[in-house]
mmCIF file with all atom_site columns, C-alpha atoms in Angstrom:
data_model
loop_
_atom_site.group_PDB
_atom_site.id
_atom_site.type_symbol
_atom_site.label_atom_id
_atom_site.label_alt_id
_atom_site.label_comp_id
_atom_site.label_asym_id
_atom_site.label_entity_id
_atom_site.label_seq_id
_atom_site.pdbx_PDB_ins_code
_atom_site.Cartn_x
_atom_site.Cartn_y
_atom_site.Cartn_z
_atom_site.occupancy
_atom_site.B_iso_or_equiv
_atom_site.pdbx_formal_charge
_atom_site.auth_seq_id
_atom_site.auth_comp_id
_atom_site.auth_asym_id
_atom_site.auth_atom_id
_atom_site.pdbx_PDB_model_num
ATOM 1   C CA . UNK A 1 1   ? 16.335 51.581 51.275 1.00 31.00 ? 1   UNK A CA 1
ATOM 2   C CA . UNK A 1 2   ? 16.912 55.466 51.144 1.00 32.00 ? 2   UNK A CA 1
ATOM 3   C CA . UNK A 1 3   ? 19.933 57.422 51.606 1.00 32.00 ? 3   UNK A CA 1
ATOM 4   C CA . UNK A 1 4   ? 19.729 61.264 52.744 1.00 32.00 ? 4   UNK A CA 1
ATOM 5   C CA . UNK A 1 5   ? 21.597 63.509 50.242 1.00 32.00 ? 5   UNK A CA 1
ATOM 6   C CA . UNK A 1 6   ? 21.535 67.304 50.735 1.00 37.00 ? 6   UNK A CA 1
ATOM 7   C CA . UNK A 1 7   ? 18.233 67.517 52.287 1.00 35.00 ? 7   UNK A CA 1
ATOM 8   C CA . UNK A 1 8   ? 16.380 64.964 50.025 1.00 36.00 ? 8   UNK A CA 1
ATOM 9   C CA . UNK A 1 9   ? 15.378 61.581 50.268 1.00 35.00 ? 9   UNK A CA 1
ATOM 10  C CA . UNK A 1 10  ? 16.927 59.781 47.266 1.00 37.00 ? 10  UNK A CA 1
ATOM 11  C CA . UNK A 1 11  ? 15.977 55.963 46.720 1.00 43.00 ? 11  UNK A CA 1
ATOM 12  C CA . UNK A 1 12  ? 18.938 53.407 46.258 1.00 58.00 ? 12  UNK A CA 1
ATOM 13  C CA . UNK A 1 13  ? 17.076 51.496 43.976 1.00 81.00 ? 13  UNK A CA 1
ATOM 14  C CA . UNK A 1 14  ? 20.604 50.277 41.660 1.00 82.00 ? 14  UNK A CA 1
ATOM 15  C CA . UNK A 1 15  ? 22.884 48.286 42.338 1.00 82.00 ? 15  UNK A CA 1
ATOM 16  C CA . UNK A 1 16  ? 26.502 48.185 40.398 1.00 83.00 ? 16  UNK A CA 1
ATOM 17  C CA . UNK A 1 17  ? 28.514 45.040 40.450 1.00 79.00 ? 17  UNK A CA 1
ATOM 18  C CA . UNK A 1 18  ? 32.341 44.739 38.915 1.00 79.00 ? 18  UNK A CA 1
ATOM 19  C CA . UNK A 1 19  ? 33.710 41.343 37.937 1.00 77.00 ? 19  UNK A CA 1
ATOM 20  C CA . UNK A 1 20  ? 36.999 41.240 36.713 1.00 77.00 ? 20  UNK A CA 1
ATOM 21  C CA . UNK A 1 21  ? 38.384 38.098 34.919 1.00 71.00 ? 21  UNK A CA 1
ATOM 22  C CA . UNK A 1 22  ? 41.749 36.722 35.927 1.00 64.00 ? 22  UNK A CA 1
ATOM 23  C CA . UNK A 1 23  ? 41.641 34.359 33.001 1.00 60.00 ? 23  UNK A CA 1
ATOM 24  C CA . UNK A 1 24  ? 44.307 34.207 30.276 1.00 61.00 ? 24  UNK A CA 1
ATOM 25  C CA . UNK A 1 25  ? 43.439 35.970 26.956 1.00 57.00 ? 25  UNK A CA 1
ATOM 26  C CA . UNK A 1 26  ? 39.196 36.382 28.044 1.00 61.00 ? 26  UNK A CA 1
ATOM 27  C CA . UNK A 1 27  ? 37.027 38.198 25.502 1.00 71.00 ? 27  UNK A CA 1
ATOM 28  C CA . UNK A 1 28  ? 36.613 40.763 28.244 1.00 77.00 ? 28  UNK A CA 1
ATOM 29  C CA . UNK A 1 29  ? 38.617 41.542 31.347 1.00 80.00 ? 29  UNK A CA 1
ATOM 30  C CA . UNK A 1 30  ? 36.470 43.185 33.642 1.00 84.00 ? 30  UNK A CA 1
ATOM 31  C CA . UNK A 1 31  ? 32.914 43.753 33.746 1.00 84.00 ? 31  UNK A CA 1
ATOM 32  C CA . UNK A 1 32  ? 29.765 46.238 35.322 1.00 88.00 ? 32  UNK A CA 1
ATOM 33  C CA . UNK A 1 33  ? 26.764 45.683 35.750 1.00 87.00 ? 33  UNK A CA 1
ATOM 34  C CA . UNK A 1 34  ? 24.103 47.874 36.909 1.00 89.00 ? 34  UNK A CA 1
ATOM 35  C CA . UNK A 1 35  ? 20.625 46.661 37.820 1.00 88.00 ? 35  UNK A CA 1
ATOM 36  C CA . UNK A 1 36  ? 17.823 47.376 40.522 1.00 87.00 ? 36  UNK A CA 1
ATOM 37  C CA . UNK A 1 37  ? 18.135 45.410 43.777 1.00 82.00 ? 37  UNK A CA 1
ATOM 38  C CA . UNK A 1 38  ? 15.154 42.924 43.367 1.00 78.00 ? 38  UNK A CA 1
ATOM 39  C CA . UNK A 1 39  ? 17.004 41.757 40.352 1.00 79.00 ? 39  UNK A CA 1
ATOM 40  C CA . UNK A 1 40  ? 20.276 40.963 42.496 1.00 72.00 ? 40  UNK A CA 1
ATOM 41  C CA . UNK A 1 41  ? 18.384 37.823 44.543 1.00 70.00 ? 41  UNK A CA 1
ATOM 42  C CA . UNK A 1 42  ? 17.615 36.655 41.068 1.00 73.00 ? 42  UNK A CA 1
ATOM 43  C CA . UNK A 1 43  ? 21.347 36.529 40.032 1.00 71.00 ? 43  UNK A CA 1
ATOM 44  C CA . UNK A 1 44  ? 21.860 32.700 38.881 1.00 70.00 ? 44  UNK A CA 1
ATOM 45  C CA . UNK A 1 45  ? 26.095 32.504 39.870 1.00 68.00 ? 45  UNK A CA 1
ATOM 46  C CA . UNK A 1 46  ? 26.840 29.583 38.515 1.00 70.00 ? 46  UNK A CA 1
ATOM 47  C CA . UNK A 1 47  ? 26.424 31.347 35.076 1.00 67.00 ? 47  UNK A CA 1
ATOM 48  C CA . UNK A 1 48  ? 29.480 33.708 35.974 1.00 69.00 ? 48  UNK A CA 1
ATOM 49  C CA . UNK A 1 49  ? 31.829 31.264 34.470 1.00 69.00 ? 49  UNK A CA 1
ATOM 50  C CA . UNK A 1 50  ? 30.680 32.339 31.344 1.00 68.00 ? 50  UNK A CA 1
ATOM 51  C CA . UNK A 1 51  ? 32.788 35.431 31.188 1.00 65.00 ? 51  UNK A CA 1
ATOM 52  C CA . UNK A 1 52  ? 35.761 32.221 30.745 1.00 66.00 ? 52  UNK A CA 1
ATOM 53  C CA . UNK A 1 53  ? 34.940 31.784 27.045 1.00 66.00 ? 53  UNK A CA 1
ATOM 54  C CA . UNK A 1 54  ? 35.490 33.430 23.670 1.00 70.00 ? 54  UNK A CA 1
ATOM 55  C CA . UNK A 1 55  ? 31.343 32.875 22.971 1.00 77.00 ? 55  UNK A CA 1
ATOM 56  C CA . UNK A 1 56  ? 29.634 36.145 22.241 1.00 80.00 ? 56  UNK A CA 1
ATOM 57  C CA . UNK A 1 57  ? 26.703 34.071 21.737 1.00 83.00 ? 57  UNK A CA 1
ATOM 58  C CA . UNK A 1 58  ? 26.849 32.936 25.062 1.00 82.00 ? 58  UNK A CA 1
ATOM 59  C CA . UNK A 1 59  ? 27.810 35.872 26.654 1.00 83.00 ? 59  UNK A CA 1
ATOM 60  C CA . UNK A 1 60  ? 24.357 37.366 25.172 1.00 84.00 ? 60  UNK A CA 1
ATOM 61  C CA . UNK A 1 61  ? 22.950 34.463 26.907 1.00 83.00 ? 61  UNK A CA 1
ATOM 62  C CA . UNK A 1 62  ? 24.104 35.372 30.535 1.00 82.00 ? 62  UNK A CA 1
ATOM 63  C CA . UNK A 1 63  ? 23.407 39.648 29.672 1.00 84.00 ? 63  UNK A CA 1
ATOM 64  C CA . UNK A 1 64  ? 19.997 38.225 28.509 1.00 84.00 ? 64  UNK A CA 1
ATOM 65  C CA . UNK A 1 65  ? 19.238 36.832 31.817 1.00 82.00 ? 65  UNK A CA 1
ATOM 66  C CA . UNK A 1 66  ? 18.816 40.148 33.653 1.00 82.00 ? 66  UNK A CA 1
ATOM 67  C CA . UNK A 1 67  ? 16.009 40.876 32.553 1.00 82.00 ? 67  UNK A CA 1
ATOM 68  C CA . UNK A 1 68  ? 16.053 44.605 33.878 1.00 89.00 ? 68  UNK A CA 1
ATOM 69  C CA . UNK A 1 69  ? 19.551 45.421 33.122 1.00 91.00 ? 69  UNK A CA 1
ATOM 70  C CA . UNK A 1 70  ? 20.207 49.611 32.918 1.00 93.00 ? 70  UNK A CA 1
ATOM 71  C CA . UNK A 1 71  ? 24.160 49.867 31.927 1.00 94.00 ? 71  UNK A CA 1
ATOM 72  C CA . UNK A 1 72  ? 26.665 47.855 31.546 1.00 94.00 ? 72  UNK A CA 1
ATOM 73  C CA . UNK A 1 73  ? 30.660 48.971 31.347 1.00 94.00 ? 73  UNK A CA 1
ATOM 74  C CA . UNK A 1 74  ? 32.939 46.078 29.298 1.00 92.00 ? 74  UNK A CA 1
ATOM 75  C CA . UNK A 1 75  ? 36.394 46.406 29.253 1.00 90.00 ? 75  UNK A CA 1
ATOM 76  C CA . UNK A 1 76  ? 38.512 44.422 26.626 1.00 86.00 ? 76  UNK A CA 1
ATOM 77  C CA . UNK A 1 77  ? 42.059 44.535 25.866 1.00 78.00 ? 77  UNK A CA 1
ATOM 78  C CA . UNK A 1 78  ? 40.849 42.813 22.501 1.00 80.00 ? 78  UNK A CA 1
ATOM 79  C CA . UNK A 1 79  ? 40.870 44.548 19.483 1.00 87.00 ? 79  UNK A CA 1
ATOM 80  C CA . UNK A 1 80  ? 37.698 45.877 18.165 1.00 91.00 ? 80  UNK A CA 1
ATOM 81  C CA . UNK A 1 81  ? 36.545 43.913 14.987 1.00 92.00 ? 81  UNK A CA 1
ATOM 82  C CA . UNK A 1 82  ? 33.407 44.664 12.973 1.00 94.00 ? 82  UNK A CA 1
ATOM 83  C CA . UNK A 1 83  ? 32.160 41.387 14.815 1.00 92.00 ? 83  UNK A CA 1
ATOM 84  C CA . UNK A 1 84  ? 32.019 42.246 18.082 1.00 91.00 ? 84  UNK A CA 1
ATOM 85  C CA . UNK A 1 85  ? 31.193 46.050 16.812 1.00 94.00 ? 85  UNK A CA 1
ATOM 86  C CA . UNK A 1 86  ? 27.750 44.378 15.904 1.00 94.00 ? 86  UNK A CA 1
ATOM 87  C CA . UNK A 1 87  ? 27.214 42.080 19.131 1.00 92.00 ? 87  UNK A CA 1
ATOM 88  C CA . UNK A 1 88  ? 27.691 45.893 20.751 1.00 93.00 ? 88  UNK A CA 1
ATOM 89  C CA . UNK A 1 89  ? 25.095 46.575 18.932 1.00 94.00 ? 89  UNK A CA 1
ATOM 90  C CA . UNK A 1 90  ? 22.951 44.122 19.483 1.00 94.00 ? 90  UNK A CA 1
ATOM 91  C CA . UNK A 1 91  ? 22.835 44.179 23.059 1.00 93.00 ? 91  UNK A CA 1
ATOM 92  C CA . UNK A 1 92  ? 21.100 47.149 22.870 1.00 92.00 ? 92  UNK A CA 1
ATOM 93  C CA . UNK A 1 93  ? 18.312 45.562 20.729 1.00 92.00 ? 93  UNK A CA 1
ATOM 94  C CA . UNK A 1 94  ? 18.096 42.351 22.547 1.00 93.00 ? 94  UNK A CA 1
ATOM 95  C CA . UNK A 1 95  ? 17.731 44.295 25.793 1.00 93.00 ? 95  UNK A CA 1
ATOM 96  C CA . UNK A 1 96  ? 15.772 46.841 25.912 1.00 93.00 ? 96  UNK A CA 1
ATOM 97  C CA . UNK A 1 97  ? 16.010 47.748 29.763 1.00 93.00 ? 97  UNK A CA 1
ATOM 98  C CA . UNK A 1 98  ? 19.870 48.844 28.801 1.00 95.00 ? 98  UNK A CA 1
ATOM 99  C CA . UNK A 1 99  ? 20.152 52.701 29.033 1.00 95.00 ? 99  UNK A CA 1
ATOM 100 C CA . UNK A 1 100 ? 23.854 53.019 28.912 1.00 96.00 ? 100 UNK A CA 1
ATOM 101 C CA . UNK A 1 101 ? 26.418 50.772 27.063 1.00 96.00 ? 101 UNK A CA 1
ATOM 102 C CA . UNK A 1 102 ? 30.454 51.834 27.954 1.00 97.00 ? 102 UNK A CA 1
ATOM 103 C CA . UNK A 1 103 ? 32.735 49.646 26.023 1.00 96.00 ? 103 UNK A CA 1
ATOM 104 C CA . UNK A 1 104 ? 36.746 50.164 26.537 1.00 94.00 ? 104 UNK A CA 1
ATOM 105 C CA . UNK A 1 105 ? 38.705 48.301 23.981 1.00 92.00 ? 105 UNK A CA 1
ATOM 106 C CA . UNK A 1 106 ? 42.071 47.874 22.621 1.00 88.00 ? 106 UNK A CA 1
ATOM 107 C CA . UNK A 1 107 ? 42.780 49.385 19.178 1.00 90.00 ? 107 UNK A CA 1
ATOM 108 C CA . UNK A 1 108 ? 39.707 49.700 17.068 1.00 93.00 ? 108 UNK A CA 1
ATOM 109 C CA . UNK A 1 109 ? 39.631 48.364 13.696 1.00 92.00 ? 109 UNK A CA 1
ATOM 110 C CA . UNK A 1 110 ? 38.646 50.045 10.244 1.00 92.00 ? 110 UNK A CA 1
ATOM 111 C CA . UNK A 1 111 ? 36.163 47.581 9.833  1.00 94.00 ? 111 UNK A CA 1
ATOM 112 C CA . UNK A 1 112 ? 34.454 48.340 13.631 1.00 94.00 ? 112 UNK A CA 1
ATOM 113 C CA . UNK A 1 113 ? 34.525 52.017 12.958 1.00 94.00 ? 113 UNK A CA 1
ATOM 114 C CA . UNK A 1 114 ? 32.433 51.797 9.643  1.00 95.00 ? 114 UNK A CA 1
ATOM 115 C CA . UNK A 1 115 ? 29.744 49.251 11.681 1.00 95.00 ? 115 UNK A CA 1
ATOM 116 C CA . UNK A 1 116 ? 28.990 52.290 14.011 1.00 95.00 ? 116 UNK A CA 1
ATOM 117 C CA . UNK A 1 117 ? 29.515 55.111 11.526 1.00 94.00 ? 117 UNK A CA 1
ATOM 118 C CA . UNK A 1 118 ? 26.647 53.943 10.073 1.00 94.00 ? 118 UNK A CA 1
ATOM 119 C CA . UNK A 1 119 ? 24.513 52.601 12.929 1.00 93.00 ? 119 UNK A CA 1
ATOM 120 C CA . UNK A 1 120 ? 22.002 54.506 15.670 1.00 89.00 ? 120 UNK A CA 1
ATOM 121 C CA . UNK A 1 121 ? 20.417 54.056 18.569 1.00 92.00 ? 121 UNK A CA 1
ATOM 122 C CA . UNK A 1 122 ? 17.137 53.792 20.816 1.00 92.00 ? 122 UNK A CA 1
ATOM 123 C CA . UNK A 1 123 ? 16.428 57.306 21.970 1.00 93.00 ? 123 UNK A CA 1
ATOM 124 C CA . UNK A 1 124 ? 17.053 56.456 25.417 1.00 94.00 ? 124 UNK A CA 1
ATOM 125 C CA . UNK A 1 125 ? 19.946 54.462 25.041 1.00 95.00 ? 125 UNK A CA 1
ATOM 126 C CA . UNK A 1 126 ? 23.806 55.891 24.605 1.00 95.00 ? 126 UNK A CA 1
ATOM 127 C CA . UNK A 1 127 ? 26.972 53.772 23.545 1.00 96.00 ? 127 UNK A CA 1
ATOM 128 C CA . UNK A 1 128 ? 30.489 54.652 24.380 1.00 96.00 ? 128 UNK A CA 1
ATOM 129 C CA . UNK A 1 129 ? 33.167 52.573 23.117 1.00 96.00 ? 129 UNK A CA 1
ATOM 130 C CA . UNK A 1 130 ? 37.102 54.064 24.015 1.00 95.00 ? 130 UNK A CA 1
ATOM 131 C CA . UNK A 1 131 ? 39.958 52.858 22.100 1.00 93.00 ? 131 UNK A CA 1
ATOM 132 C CA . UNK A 1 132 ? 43.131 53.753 19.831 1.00 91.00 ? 132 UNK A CA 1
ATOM 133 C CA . UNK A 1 133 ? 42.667 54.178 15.847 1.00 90.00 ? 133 UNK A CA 1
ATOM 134 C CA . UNK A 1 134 ? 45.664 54.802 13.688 1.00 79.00 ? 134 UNK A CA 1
ATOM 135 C CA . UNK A 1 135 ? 46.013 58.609 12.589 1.00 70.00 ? 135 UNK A CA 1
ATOM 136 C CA . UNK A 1 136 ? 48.232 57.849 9.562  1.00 63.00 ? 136 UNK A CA 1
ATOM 137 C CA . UNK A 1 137 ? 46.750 58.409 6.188  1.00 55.00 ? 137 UNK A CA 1
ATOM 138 C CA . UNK A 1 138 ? 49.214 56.936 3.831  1.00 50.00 ? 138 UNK A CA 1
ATOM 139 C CA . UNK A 1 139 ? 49.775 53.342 5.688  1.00 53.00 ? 139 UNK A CA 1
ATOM 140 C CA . UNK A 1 140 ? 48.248 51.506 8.433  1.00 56.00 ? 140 UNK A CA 1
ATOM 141 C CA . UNK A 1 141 ? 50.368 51.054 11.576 1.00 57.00 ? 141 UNK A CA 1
ATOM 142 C CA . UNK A 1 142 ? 50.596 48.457 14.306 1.00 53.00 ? 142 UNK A CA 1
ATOM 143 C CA . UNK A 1 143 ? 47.637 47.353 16.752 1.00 53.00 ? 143 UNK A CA 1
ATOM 144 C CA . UNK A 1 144 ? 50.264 48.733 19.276 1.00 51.00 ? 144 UNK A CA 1
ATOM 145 C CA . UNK A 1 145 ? 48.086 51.198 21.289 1.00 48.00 ? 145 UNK A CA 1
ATOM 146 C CA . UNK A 1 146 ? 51.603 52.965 22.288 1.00 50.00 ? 146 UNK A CA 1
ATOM 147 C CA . UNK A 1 147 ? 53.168 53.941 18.882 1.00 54.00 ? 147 UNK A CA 1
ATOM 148 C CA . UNK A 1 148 ? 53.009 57.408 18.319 1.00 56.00 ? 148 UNK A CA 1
ATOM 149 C CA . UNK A 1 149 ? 50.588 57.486 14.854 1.00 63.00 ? 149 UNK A CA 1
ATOM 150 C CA . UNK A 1 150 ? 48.165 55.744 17.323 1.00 80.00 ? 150 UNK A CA 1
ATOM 151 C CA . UNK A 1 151 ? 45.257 58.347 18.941 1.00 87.00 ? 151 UNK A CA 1
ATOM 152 C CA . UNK A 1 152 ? 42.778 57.466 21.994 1.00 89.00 ? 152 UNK A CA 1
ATOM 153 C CA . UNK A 1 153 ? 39.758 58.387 20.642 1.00 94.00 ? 153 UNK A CA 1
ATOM 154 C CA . UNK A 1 154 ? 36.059 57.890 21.755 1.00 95.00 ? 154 UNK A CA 1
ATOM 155 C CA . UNK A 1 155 ? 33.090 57.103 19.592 1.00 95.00 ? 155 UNK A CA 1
ATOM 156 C CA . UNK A 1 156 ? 29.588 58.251 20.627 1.00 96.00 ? 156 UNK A CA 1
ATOM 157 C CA . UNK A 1 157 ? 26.967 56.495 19.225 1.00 95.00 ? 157 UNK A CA 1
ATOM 158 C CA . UNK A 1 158 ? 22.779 57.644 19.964 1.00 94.00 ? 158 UNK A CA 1
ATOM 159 C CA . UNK A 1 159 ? 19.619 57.981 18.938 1.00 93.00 ? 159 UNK A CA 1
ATOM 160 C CA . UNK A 1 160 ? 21.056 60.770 16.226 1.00 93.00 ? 160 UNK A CA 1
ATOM 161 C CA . UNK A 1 161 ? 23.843 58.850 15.451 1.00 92.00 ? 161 UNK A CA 1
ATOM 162 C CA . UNK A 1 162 ? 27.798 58.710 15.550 1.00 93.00 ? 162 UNK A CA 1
ATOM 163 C CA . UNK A 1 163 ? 30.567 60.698 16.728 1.00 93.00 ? 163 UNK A CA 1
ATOM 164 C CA . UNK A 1 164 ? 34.361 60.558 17.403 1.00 94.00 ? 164 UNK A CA 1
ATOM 165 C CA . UNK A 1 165 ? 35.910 62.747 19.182 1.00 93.00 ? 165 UNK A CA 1
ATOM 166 C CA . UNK A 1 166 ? 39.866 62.659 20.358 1.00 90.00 ? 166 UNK A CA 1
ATOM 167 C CA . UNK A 1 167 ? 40.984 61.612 23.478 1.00 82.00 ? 167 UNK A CA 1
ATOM 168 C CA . UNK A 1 168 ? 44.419 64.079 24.900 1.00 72.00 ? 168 UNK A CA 1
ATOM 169 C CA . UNK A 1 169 ? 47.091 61.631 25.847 1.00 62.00 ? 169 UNK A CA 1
ATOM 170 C CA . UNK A 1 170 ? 48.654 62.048 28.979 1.00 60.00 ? 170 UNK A CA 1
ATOM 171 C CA . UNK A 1 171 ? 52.146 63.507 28.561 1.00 61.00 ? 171 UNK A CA 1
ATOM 172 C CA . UNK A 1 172 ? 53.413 60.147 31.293 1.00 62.00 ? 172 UNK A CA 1
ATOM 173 C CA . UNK A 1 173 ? 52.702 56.623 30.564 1.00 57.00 ? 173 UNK A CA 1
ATOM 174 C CA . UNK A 1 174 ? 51.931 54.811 33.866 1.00 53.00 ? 174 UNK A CA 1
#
């Protein structure tokens, strides 16, 4: 299938696809995956219920199963322990068709932060994870993303290594 844009042919060769969980308390609530056409026939469904359960390992099951996989986009309102820091991780080694990891999470831990301080990636693969730290030096505050000693921050993680930058916060909550 082709689509015309500005004069050129472009192939639509990827396809996205969004699940979001209505479960109560899911290890993620919403989900993208991104993956060439062919691969979409191959889709096994019944698997989706998956997404249900607190198993990483199984999880890693169902992302294993596409076997040409190019990003995926989690969204958690978990917090980020050094746990599932390294399953992150290990996506990216387990499937090496993923080009793009984006990761939203709750408040990310001390524990998380040092897993990917210390951690790289393929060269053509990128990792994005979004989430609140605490800014306070002397104490540790509250896994409340909305206290004010909390920041939004965003960790890049590639093929030279980490990086945080700071997120602005928007002067309105929604």
């Amino acid at each position: 299938m082709s689509a015309l844009v500005r004069g050129r042919t472009r192939t639509l060769s990827s396809l996205s696809i969004c699940i979001k969980t209505s479960y109560e308390d899911p290890t993620l609530s919403s989900l993208t995956l991104t993956l060439p056409r062919s691969e979409l026939i191959r889709i096994d469904w019944t698997n989706i219920q998956i997404l249900r359960q607190r198993d990483l390992d199984a999880l890693m099951h169902f992302f294993c199963s596409f076997s040409e996989l190019q990003k995926l986009k989690m969204e958690t309102s978990k917090e980020m322990t050094k746990k599932f820091s390294v399953w992150i991780l290990q996506i990216i080694q387990k499937i090496p068709s993923v080009t793009e990891l984006l990761v939203d999470a709750g408040f990310l831990l001390e524990e998380a932060l040092k897993v990917f301080q210390r951690s790289y990636t393929r060269p053509d693969c990128t990792v994005e994870v979004h989430g609140y730290i605490c800014n306070k030096q002397s104490q540790k505050c509250s896994k409340d993303r909305y206290q004010r000693c909390n920041e939004r921050v965003t960790i890049h993680l590639n093929y030279q290594g980490f990086y945080m930058e700071n997120e602005r916060m928007p002067l309105f909550w929604d």
